Tab-separated table of C-alpha atoms in Angstrom:
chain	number	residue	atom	x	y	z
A	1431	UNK	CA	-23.296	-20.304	37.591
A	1432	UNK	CA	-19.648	-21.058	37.545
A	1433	UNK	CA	-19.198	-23.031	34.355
A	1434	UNK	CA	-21.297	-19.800	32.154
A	1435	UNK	CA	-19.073	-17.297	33.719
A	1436	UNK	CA	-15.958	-19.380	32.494
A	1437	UNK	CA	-17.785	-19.809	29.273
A	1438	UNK	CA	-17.847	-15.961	28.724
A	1439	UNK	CA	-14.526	-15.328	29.758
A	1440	UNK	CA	-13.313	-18.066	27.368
A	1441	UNK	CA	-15.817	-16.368	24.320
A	1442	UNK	CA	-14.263	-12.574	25.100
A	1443	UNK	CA	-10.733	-14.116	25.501
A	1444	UNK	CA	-11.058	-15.677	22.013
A	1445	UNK	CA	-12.983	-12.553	20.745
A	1446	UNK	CA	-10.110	-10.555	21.327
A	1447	UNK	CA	-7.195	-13.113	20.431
A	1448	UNK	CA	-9.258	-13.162	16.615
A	1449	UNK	CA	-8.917	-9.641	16.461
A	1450	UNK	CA	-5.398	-9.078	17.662
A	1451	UNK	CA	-4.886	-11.834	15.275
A	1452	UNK	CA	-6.455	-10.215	12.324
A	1453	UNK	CA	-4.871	-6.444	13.737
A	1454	UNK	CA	-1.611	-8.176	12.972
A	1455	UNK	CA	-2.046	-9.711	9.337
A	1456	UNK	CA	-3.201	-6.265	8.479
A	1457	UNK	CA	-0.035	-4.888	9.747
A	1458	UNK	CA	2.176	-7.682	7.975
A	1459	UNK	CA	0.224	-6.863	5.038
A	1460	UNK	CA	0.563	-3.370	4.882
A	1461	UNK	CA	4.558	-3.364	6.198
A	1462	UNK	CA	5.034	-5.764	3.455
A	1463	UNK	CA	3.182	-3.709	0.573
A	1464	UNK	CA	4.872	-0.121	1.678
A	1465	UNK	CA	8.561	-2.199	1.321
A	1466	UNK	CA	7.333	-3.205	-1.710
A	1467	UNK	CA	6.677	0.177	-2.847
A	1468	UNK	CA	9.661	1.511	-1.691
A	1469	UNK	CA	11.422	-1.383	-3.576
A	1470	UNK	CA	9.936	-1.105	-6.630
A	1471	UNK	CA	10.432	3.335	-6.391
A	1472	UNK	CA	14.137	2.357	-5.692
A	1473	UNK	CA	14.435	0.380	-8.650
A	1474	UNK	CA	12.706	2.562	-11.200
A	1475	UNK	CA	14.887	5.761	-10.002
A	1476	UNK	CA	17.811	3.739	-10.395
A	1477	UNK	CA	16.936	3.114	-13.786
């Protein structure tokens, strides 16, 4: 049937947009804590 095989594409379509979606936050997340780091080592070495 027609409609079920467009019905599967459009579950493993969103399937993978969800986790490229939550692939990304992680990334944000950790690019944002390692600055943060950084930031934080820069400031207490230029103590």
């Amino acid at each position: 049937d027609l409609s079920f095989l467009g019905f599967v594409g459009h579950v493993i379509a969103g399937s993978a947009w969800a986790i490229f979606h939550i692939l990304v936050i992680l990334l944000q997340a950790f690019i944002f804590m390692m600055l943060t780091l950084v930031y934080i080592g820069q400031a207490h070495s230029h103590h």
